[in-house]
Each structure stands twice: as structure tokens, then as C-alpha cells.
Amino acid sequence: MKFDTGQGRLLLIDGDVTVAEYVYEPSEPQLESPRPYLLLRTRDGADVTAYRPADHVWHKGLSLALPAVGPHNFWGGPSYIHGRGYVQLPNNGAQVHRSFELVRDDGPAGFVERLDWVAQDGALVLTEERRLTARPVDGVTWALTWRSALTNVSGRELGFGSPTSKGRENAGYCGIFWRGPVEFTGGEILAPSGPAGDAARGEPGPWLAFVAPDGSAGVLMLDAGTGDTPWFARSEEYAGLNPAPFFFTETLLPPGETLVLSAVLLVGSADVAGHADGAGADLVAELREAQP
């Protein structure tokens, strides 16, 4: 596997298949909180992510999306205000690409990116160092690691939260978020204890997997933070997964301090969850060793 450059995007090439497109110069409107995102495919070329689905146009493949960073919305769309519901505010920020450093050696394909998180009014809120790596696992499975170090440069304390931390029940989405294609809706969500379905939402655990309804593909996502982070998970309404560290409670980040978010995603067949205790666990350990 190797990353190659394209127009405003990096392409991850696996043989003659582009298994990922990392779009770092998004063209979406401010309302959608523009940010870099990955469009992912299996090793035989089947899509496993959605882009701007009709139900939530601000959902973009795999991305780092945060609905509440102080007063700012880096998720897209309206913000949840307790007692008022969802309200469209002039607070949709953007993640702005600044530079790349591609990894060109005999190890996993990867890159380091530096970004600025900019409020809708133009103020600088966060700076980020993002590290992504990709590698094959077996003949049908490949893995992606994601590590983001976010530094508060706003000059004020920032609360990282979710709609649930703001008062909406069971809607704690926040973090490194995977949105599956519309064809994945109604698929099976698996936890370490077995089939979990939408009941996995809000529950802690080291990983969740999502299998397409027709069994054609699956994704496995592992939390590389504490390993007992609550999960945001949906299948009945749409296909979505992410370890959600601010699901129930805000995390406060003082000025000048850094917060690290990281996860592992494996793309493969319907039995991709079988890699959780093998390749998945190894990659989680690798990410944790890299954290300060």
C-alpha cells in the first residue's frame, strides 16, 4: 500500500485498487463544518463509507467531528441547545489543512498532517497534528490508524462535549466518526459479548464491529484511548460508529494544553471482528505507545 497525491486529496493505492481517498481540501459550505475526510473501500473496491447522505449531509466518510468545542460546532449542521432542541447558530467551524509530511520508507504507508481549527468568525481555536497509517492485514482486510493531538490555542478553557453532555438523551456522538453507506442501514453491530445492535449506544467497551446486511463487508473499530470509552452506534436509522469520549461528560482543556484522540479501523469481510484480539489489539497497543 502507498499514498499518492491527487487534486486536493491523497489516494491510498492497494495494487490496482484505490482503497481510500483522503480529501484534505473540502469544498462543502460552512454550514457543514468543512473538514478533511476519508472515503474507504474494501480491498476489492466496494464502498464502506457514505458522503453527504441525504439524512445528514455533514456526515463525511471517516472524519474527526466534534459537535461541541466550547461554543463552536465542528460537526456540522445545527447545535443542540437544552430546552430548545437543535438550533442553527453561526458557530460552524472548519478544519483547515496547513501541511503534509508523507511517510516514505519500508513501514506502513502514512502521513503527518497539520491543521488549524478555525471558528466561523475566523478565530483560531485549536491546532492539530494528525497521524494516519495504513497497512494490509490479510488477503481481504486492511487497517487504518488515526491519532490526533489537539492543542487549545483559543486563550480560554474549552469544554469538549456532545448533545448528551448538553442534555439530550442517548445522542453522545463526538470523535473519530465512521458513517457507512445507505446500503449498510440495518446491519449487525457486534460487541465483544456478541450481537449488540443499537443497544451498544452509550455502552463502554474496547471495540465494535459493523457488518453490512448482505454480509458483503464489515468494519471493525477499536478505541485506542482508555479502552472503556462509551460508544456512539447506530444501525436502524443509519450505519455509524465511533468511540465517543465526551458522550456523557464534558472534558475541559485549559489554554495551551493538548488532548489526544485515537482509534483503529479495520475494513474487511463479514468476519472482520475476528481481528479484534489480533491485528486490532496490536495496532491499539502501537498507538498507545506513541501517546505522551
PDB file of N, CA and C in Angstrom, residues 22-30 32-38 58 60 62-69 72-76 91-99 113-120 123-130 132 146 148-150 160 174-177 261:
ATOM      1  N   TYR A  22      -8.276  10.444   0.853  1.00  0.00           N
ATOM      2  CA  TYR A  22      -8.254  11.406   1.942  1.00  0.00           C
ATOM      3  C   TYR A  22      -8.397  12.791   1.337  1.00  0.00           C
ATOM      4  N   VAL A  23      -9.565  13.366   1.488  1.00  0.00           N
ATOM      5  CA  VAL A  23      -9.860  14.679   0.912  1.00  0.00           C
ATOM      6  C   VAL A  23      -9.478  15.738   1.943  1.00  0.00           C
ATOM      7  N   TYR A  24      -8.407  16.465   1.675  1.00  0.00           N
ATOM      8  CA  TYR A  24      -7.911  17.436   2.652  1.00  0.00           C
ATOM      9  C   TYR A  24      -8.238  18.877   2.273  1.00  0.00           C
ATOM     10  N   GLU A  25      -8.819  19.081   1.094  1.00  0.00           N
ATOM     11  CA  GLU A  25      -9.285  20.411   0.700  1.00  0.00           C
ATOM     12  C   GLU A  25     -10.779  20.320   0.382  1.00  0.00           C
ATOM     13  N   PRO A  26     -11.621  20.193   1.403  1.00  0.00           N
ATOM     14  CA  PRO A  26     -13.054  20.028   1.170  1.00  0.00           C
ATOM     15  C   PRO A  26     -13.670  21.300   0.596  1.00  0.00           C
ATOM     16  N   SER A  27     -14.739  21.105  -0.175  1.00  0.00           N
ATOM     17  CA  SER A  27     -15.398  22.236  -0.836  1.00  0.00           C
ATOM     18  C   SER A  27     -16.804  22.483  -0.299  1.00  0.00           C
ATOM     19  N   GLU A  28     -17.163  21.806   0.789  1.00  0.00           N
ATOM     20  CA  GLU A  28     -18.510  21.924   1.317  1.00  0.00           C
ATOM     21  C   GLU A  28     -18.744  23.298   1.954  1.00  0.00           C
ATOM     22  N   PRO A  29     -20.023  23.720   2.080  1.00  0.00           N
ATOM     23  CA  PRO A  29     -20.321  25.022   2.672  1.00  0.00           C
ATOM     24  C   PRO A  29     -20.029  25.058   4.161  1.00  0.00           C
ATOM     25  N   GLN A  30     -19.901  26.282   4.708  1.00  0.00           N
ATOM     26  CA  GLN A  30     -19.573  26.474   6.116  1.00  0.00           C
ATOM     27  C   GLN A  30     -20.572  25.775   7.031  1.00  0.00           C
ATOM     28  N   GLU A  32     -21.729  22.976   6.951  1.00  0.00           N
ATOM     29  CA  GLU A  32     -21.390  21.567   7.157  1.00  0.00           C
ATOM     30  C   GLU A  32     -20.079  21.391   7.916  1.00  0.00           C
ATOM     31  N   SER A  33     -19.552  22.458   8.491  1.00  0.00           N
ATOM     32  CA  SER A  33     -18.273  22.402   9.221  1.00  0.00           C
ATOM     33  C   SER A  33     -17.218  21.672   8.388  1.00  0.00           C
ATOM     34  N   PRO A  34     -16.745  22.292   7.310  1.00  0.00           N
ATOM     35  CA  PRO A  34     -15.814  21.614   6.390  1.00  0.00           C
ATOM     36  C   PRO A  34     -14.601  21.063   7.117  1.00  0.00           C
ATOM     37  N   ARG A  35     -14.205  19.853   6.742  1.00  0.00           N
ATOM     38  CA  ARG A  35     -13.074  19.190   7.396  1.00  0.00           C
ATOM     39  C   ARG A  35     -12.546  18.093   6.473  1.00  0.00           C
ATOM     40  N   PRO A  36     -11.290  17.717   6.603  1.00  0.00           N
ATOM     41  CA  PRO A  36     -10.786  16.578   5.843  1.00  0.00           C
ATOM     42  C   PRO A  36     -11.539  15.300   6.213  1.00  0.00           C
ATOM     43  N   TYR A  37     -11.659  14.402   5.245  1.00  0.00           N
ATOM     44  CA  TYR A  37     -12.373  13.144   5.485  1.00  0.00           C
ATOM     45  C   TYR A  37     -11.813  12.064   4.575  1.00  0.00           C
ATOM     46  N   LEU A  38     -12.075  10.815   4.974  1.00  0.00           N
ATOM     47  CA  LEU A  38     -11.648   9.639   4.211  1.00  0.00           C
ATOM     48  C   LEU A  38     -12.855   8.926   3.626  1.00  0.00           C
ATOM     49  N   TRP A  58     -23.805  16.631   6.511  1.00  0.00           N
ATOM     50  CA  TRP A  58     -22.499  16.936   7.114  1.00  0.00           C
ATOM     51  C   TRP A  58     -21.740  15.679   7.523  1.00  0.00           C
ATOM     52  N   LYS A  60     -19.407  12.745   6.625  1.00  0.00           N
ATOM     53  CA  LYS A  60     -18.434  12.584   5.542  1.00  0.00           C
ATOM     54  C   LYS A  60     -17.529  11.389   5.813  1.00  0.00           C
ATOM     55  N   LEU A  62     -15.145   8.853   6.941  1.00  0.00           N
ATOM     56  CA  LEU A  62     -14.492   8.769   8.242  1.00  0.00           C
ATOM     57  C   LEU A  62     -13.832  10.114   8.496  1.00  0.00           C
ATOM     58  N   SER A  63     -14.206  10.762   9.608  1.00  0.00           N
ATOM     59  CA  SER A  63     -13.641  12.073   9.901  1.00  0.00           C
ATOM     60  C   SER A  63     -13.614  12.291  11.403  1.00  0.00           C
ATOM     61  N   LEU A  64     -12.855  13.287  11.819  1.00  0.00           N
ATOM     62  CA  LEU A  64     -12.857  13.716  13.208  1.00  0.00           C
ATOM     63  C   LEU A  64     -13.849  14.865  13.323  1.00  0.00           C
ATOM     64  N   ALA A  65     -14.970  14.612  13.979  1.00  0.00           N
ATOM     65  CA  ALA A  65     -16.057  15.581  14.028  1.00  0.00           C
ATOM     66  C   ALA A  65     -16.483  15.782  15.479  1.00  0.00           C
ATOM     67  N   LEU A  66     -16.510  17.028  15.923  1.00  0.00           N
ATOM     68  CA  LEU A  66     -16.817  17.351  17.317  1.00  0.00           C
ATOM     69  C   LEU A  66     -17.940  18.385  17.349  1.00  0.00           C
ATOM     70  N   PRO A  67     -19.105  18.031  17.911  1.00  0.00           N
ATOM     71  CA  PRO A  67     -20.246  18.953  17.882  1.00  0.00           C
ATOM     72  C   PRO A  67     -20.166  20.088  18.881  1.00  0.00           C
ATOM     73  N   ALA A  68     -19.342  19.955  19.912  1.00  0.00           N
ATOM     74  CA  ALA A  68     -19.282  20.990  20.945  1.00  0.00           C
ATOM     75  C   ALA A  68     -17.853  21.152  21.436  1.00  0.00           C
ATOM     76  N   VAL A  69     -17.184  22.202  20.981  1.00  0.00           N
ATOM     77  CA  VAL A  69     -15.851  22.581  21.461  1.00  0.00           C
ATOM     78  C   VAL A  69     -15.997  24.008  21.974  1.00  0.00           C
ATOM     79  N   HIS A  72     -18.232  26.305  19.878  1.00  0.00           N
ATOM     80  CA  HIS A  72     -18.071  26.020  18.458  1.00  0.00           C
ATOM     81  C   HIS A  72     -18.582  24.627  18.080  1.00  0.00           C
ATOM     82  N   ASN A  73     -19.091  24.533  16.854  1.00  0.00           N
ATOM     83  CA  ASN A  73     -19.594  23.283  16.292  1.00  0.00           C
ATOM     84  C   ASN A  73     -18.668  22.861  15.159  1.00  0.00           C
ATOM     85  N   PHE A  74     -17.907  21.792  15.372  1.00  0.00           N
ATOM     86  CA  PHE A  74     -17.031  21.238  14.334  1.00  0.00           C
ATOM     87  C   PHE A  74     -17.575  19.894  13.841  1.00  0.00           C
ATOM     88  N   TRP A  75     -18.876  19.701  13.966  1.00  0.00           N
ATOM     89  CA  TRP A  75     -19.564  18.506  13.460  1.00  0.00           C
ATOM     90  C   TRP A  75     -20.318  18.831  12.184  1.00  0.00           C
ATOM     91  N   GLY A  76     -21.002  19.967  12.196  1.00  0.00           N
ATOM     92  CA  GLY A  76     -21.806  20.398  11.064  1.00  0.00           C
ATOM     93  C   GLY A  76     -23.276  20.475  11.416  1.00  0.00           C
ATOM     94  N   ASN A  91     -22.020  29.222  14.262  1.00  0.00           N
ATOM     95  CA  ASN A  91     -20.882  28.680  15.022  1.00  0.00           C
ATOM     96  C   ASN A  91     -20.245  27.471  14.359  1.00  0.00           C
ATOM     97  N   ASN A  92     -20.490  27.284  13.059  1.00  0.00           N
ATOM     98  CA  ASN A  92     -19.920  26.123  12.361  1.00  0.00           C
ATOM     99  C   ASN A  92     -18.474  26.403  11.972  1.00  0.00           C
ATOM    100  N   GLY A  93     -17.546  25.770  12.696  1.00  0.00           N
ATOM    101  CA  GLY A  93     -16.133  25.955  12.408  1.00  0.00           C
ATOM    102  C   GLY A  93     -15.649  25.081  11.277  1.00  0.00           C
ATOM    103  N   ALA A  94     -14.371  25.204  10.943  1.00  0.00           N
ATOM    104  CA  ALA A  94     -13.757  24.426   9.861  1.00  0.00           C
ATOM    105  C   ALA A  94     -12.379  23.949  10.296  1.00  0.00           C
ATOM    106  N   GLN A  95     -11.987  22.781   9.800  1.00  0.00           N
ATOM    107  CA  GLN A  95     -10.634  22.256   9.988  1.00  0.00           C
ATOM    108  C   GLN A  95      -9.865  22.538   8.705  1.00  0.00           C
ATOM    109  N   VAL A  96      -8.820  23.335   8.804  1.00  0.00           N
ATOM    110  CA  VAL A  96      -8.112  23.837   7.632  1.00  0.00           C
ATOM    111  C   VAL A  96      -6.742  23.177   7.527  1.00  0.00           C
ATOM    112  N   HIS A  97      -6.521  22.485   6.415  1.00  0.00           N
ATOM    113  CA  HIS A  97      -5.227  21.837   6.157  1.00  0.00           C
ATOM    114  C   HIS A  97      -4.130  22.880   6.013  1.00  0.00           C
ATOM    115  N   ARG A  98      -2.989  22.620   6.650  1.00  0.00           N
ATOM    116  CA  ARG A  98      -1.843  23.524   6.539  1.00  0.00           C
ATOM    117  C   ARG A  98      -0.649  22.869   5.864  1.00  0.00           C
ATOM    118  N   SER A  99      -0.320  21.610   6.223  1.00  0.00           N
ATOM    119  CA  SER A  99       0.856  20.981   5.624  1.00  0.00           C
ATOM    120  C   SER A  99       0.779  19.468   5.756  1.00  0.00           C
ATOM    121  N   GLU A 113      -0.135  15.270   9.188  1.00  0.00           N
ATOM    122  CA  GLU A 113      -0.783  16.483   8.690  1.00  0.00           C
ATOM    123  C   GLU A 113      -0.901  17.484   9.833  1.00  0.00           C
ATOM    124  N   ARG A 114      -0.765  18.750   9.501  1.00  0.00           N
ATOM    125  CA  ARG A 114      -1.002  19.819  10.474  1.00  0.00           C
ATOM    126  C   ARG A 114      -2.185  20.659  10.013  1.00  0.00           C
ATOM    127  N   LEU A 115      -3.077  20.905  10.970  1.00  0.00           N
ATOM    128  CA  LEU A 115      -4.315  21.602  10.650  1.00  0.00           C
ATOM    129  C   LEU A 115      -4.575  22.701  11.672  1.00  0.00           C
ATOM    130  N   ASP A 116      -5.360  23.688  11.252  1.00  0.00           N
ATOM    131  CA  ASP A 116      -5.911  24.692  12.150  1.00  0.00           C
ATOM    132  C   ASP A 116      -7.421  24.496  12.231  1.00  0.00           C
ATOM    133  N   TRP A 117      -7.950  24.547  13.440  1.00  0.00           N
ATOM    134  CA  TRP A 117      -9.394  24.519  13.654  1.00  0.00           C
ATOM    135  C   TRP A 117      -9.834  25.967  13.845  1.00  0.00           C
ATOM    136  N   VAL A 118     -10.641  26.458  12.897  1.00  0.00           N
ATOM    137  CA  VAL A 118     -10.966  27.871  12.815  1.00  0.00           C
ATOM    138  C   VAL A 118     -12.466  28.070  13.027  1.00  0.00           C
ATOM    139  N   ALA A 119     -12.825  28.988  13.928  1.00  0.00           N
ATOM    140  CA  ALA A 119     -14.230  29.285  14.195  1.00  0.00           C
ATOM    141  C   ALA A 119     -14.878  29.958  12.985  1.00  0.00           C
ATOM    142  N   GLN A 120     -16.200  29.979  12.968  1.00  0.00           N
ATOM    143  CA  GLN A 120     -16.905  30.604  11.847  1.00  0.00           C
ATOM    144  C   GLN A 120     -16.550  32.082  11.707  1.00  0.00           C
ATOM    145  N   ALA A 123     -11.658  33.105  14.095  1.00  0.00           N
ATOM    146  CA  ALA A 123     -10.725  32.970  15.219  1.00  0.00           C
ATOM    147  C   ALA A 123     -10.111  31.579  15.247  1.00  0.00           C
ATOM    148  N   LEU A 124      -8.839  31.483  15.601  1.00  0.00           N
ATOM    149  CA  LEU A 124      -8.154  30.205  15.722  1.00  0.00           C
ATOM    150  C   LEU A 124      -8.487  29.582  17.073  1.00  0.00           C
ATOM    151  N   VAL A 125      -8.996  28.345  17.039  1.00  0.00           N
ATOM    152  CA  VAL A 125      -9.454  27.664  18.247  1.00  0.00           C
ATOM    153  C   VAL A 125      -8.467  26.579  18.684  1.00  0.00           C
ATOM    154  N   LEU A 126      -8.072  25.708  17.741  1.00  0.00           N
ATOM    155  CA  LEU A 126      -7.177  24.590  18.018  1.00  0.00           C
ATOM    156  C   LEU A 126      -6.154  24.482  16.903  1.00  0.00           C
ATOM    157  N   THR A 127      -4.987  23.934  17.226  1.00  0.00           N
ATOM    158  CA  THR A 127      -4.083  23.421  16.207  1.00  0.00           C
ATOM    159  C   THR A 127      -4.009  21.907  16.392  1.00  0.00           C
ATOM    160  N   GLU A 128      -3.735  21.204  15.313  1.00  0.00           N
ATOM    161  CA  GLU A 128      -3.749  19.740  15.371  1.00  0.00           C
ATOM    162  C   GLU A 128      -2.570  19.157  14.618  1.00  0.00           C
ATOM    163  N   GLU A 129      -1.990  18.099  15.204  1.00  0.00           N
ATOM    164  CA  GLU A 129      -1.081  17.221  14.480  1.00  0.00           C
ATOM    165  C   GLU A 129      -1.796  15.896  14.321  1.00  0.00           C
ATOM    166  N   ARG A 130      -2.028  15.480  13.087  1.00  0.00           N
ATOM    167  CA  ARG A 130      -2.782  14.268  12.764  1.00  0.00           C
ATOM    168  C   ARG A 130      -1.851  13.263  12.087  1.00  0.00           C
ATOM    169  N   LEU A 132      -1.885   9.455  10.325  1.00  0.00           N
ATOM    170  CA  LEU A 132      -2.629   8.316   9.800  1.00  0.00           C
ATOM    171  C   LEU A 132      -1.654   7.327   9.188  1.00  0.00           C
ATOM    172  N   TRP A 146      -5.503   6.123  13.361  1.00  0.00           N
ATOM    173  CA  TRP A 146      -5.732   7.576  13.374  1.00  0.00           C
ATOM    174  C   TRP A 146      -5.361   8.095  14.752  1.00  0.00           C
ATOM    175  N   SER A 148      -4.888  11.960  16.612  1.00  0.00           N
ATOM    176  CA  SER A 148      -4.953  13.411  16.525  1.00  0.00           C
ATOM    177  C   SER A 148      -4.579  14.018  17.871  1.00  0.00           C
ATOM    178  N   ALA A 149      -3.624  14.952  17.847  1.00  0.00           N
ATOM    179  CA  ALA A 149      -3.241  15.707  19.034  1.00  0.00           C
ATOM    180  C   ALA A 149      -3.730  17.141  18.849  1.00  0.00           C
ATOM    181  N   LEU A 150      -4.708  17.538  19.689  1.00  0.00           N
ATOM    182  CA  LEU A 150      -5.367  18.830  19.568  1.00  0.00           C
ATOM    183  C   LEU A 150      -4.868  19.756  20.675  1.00  0.00           C
ATOM    184  N   PHE A 160     -15.090  20.093  25.753  1.00  0.00           N
ATOM    185  CA  PHE A 160     -15.386  19.175  24.651  1.00  0.00           C
ATOM    186  C   PHE A 160     -16.574  18.321  25.075  1.00  0.00           C
ATOM    187  N   CYS A 174     -19.554  12.139  18.998  1.00  0.00           N
ATOM    188  CA  CYS A 174     -18.392  13.027  19.058  1.00  0.00           C
ATOM    189  C   CYS A 174     -17.157  12.174  18.828  1.00  0.00           C
ATOM    190  N   GLY A 175     -16.205  12.685  18.061  1.00  0.00           N
ATOM    191  CA  GLY A 175     -14.941  11.965  17.928  1.00  0.00           C
ATOM    192  C   GLY A 175     -14.641  11.516  16.512  1.00  0.00           C
ATOM    193  N   ILE A 176     -13.873  10.440  16.404  1.00  0.00           N
ATOM    194  CA  ILE A 176     -13.468   9.878  15.109  1.00  0.00           C
ATOM    195  C   ILE A 176     -14.630   9.006  14.634  1.00  0.00           C
ATOM    196  N   PHE A 177     -15.403   9.537  13.692  1.00  0.00           N
ATOM    197  CA  PHE A 177     -16.726   9.013  13.356  1.00  0.00           C
ATOM    198  C   PHE A 177     -16.735   8.360  11.977  1.00  0.00           C
ATOM    199  N   LEU A 261      -6.833  12.129  20.682  1.00  0.00           N
ATOM    200  CA  LEU A 261      -7.892  11.208  20.299  1.00  0.00           C
ATOM    201  C   LEU A 261      -7.317  10.225  19.290  1.00  0.00           C
TER     202      LEU A 261
END
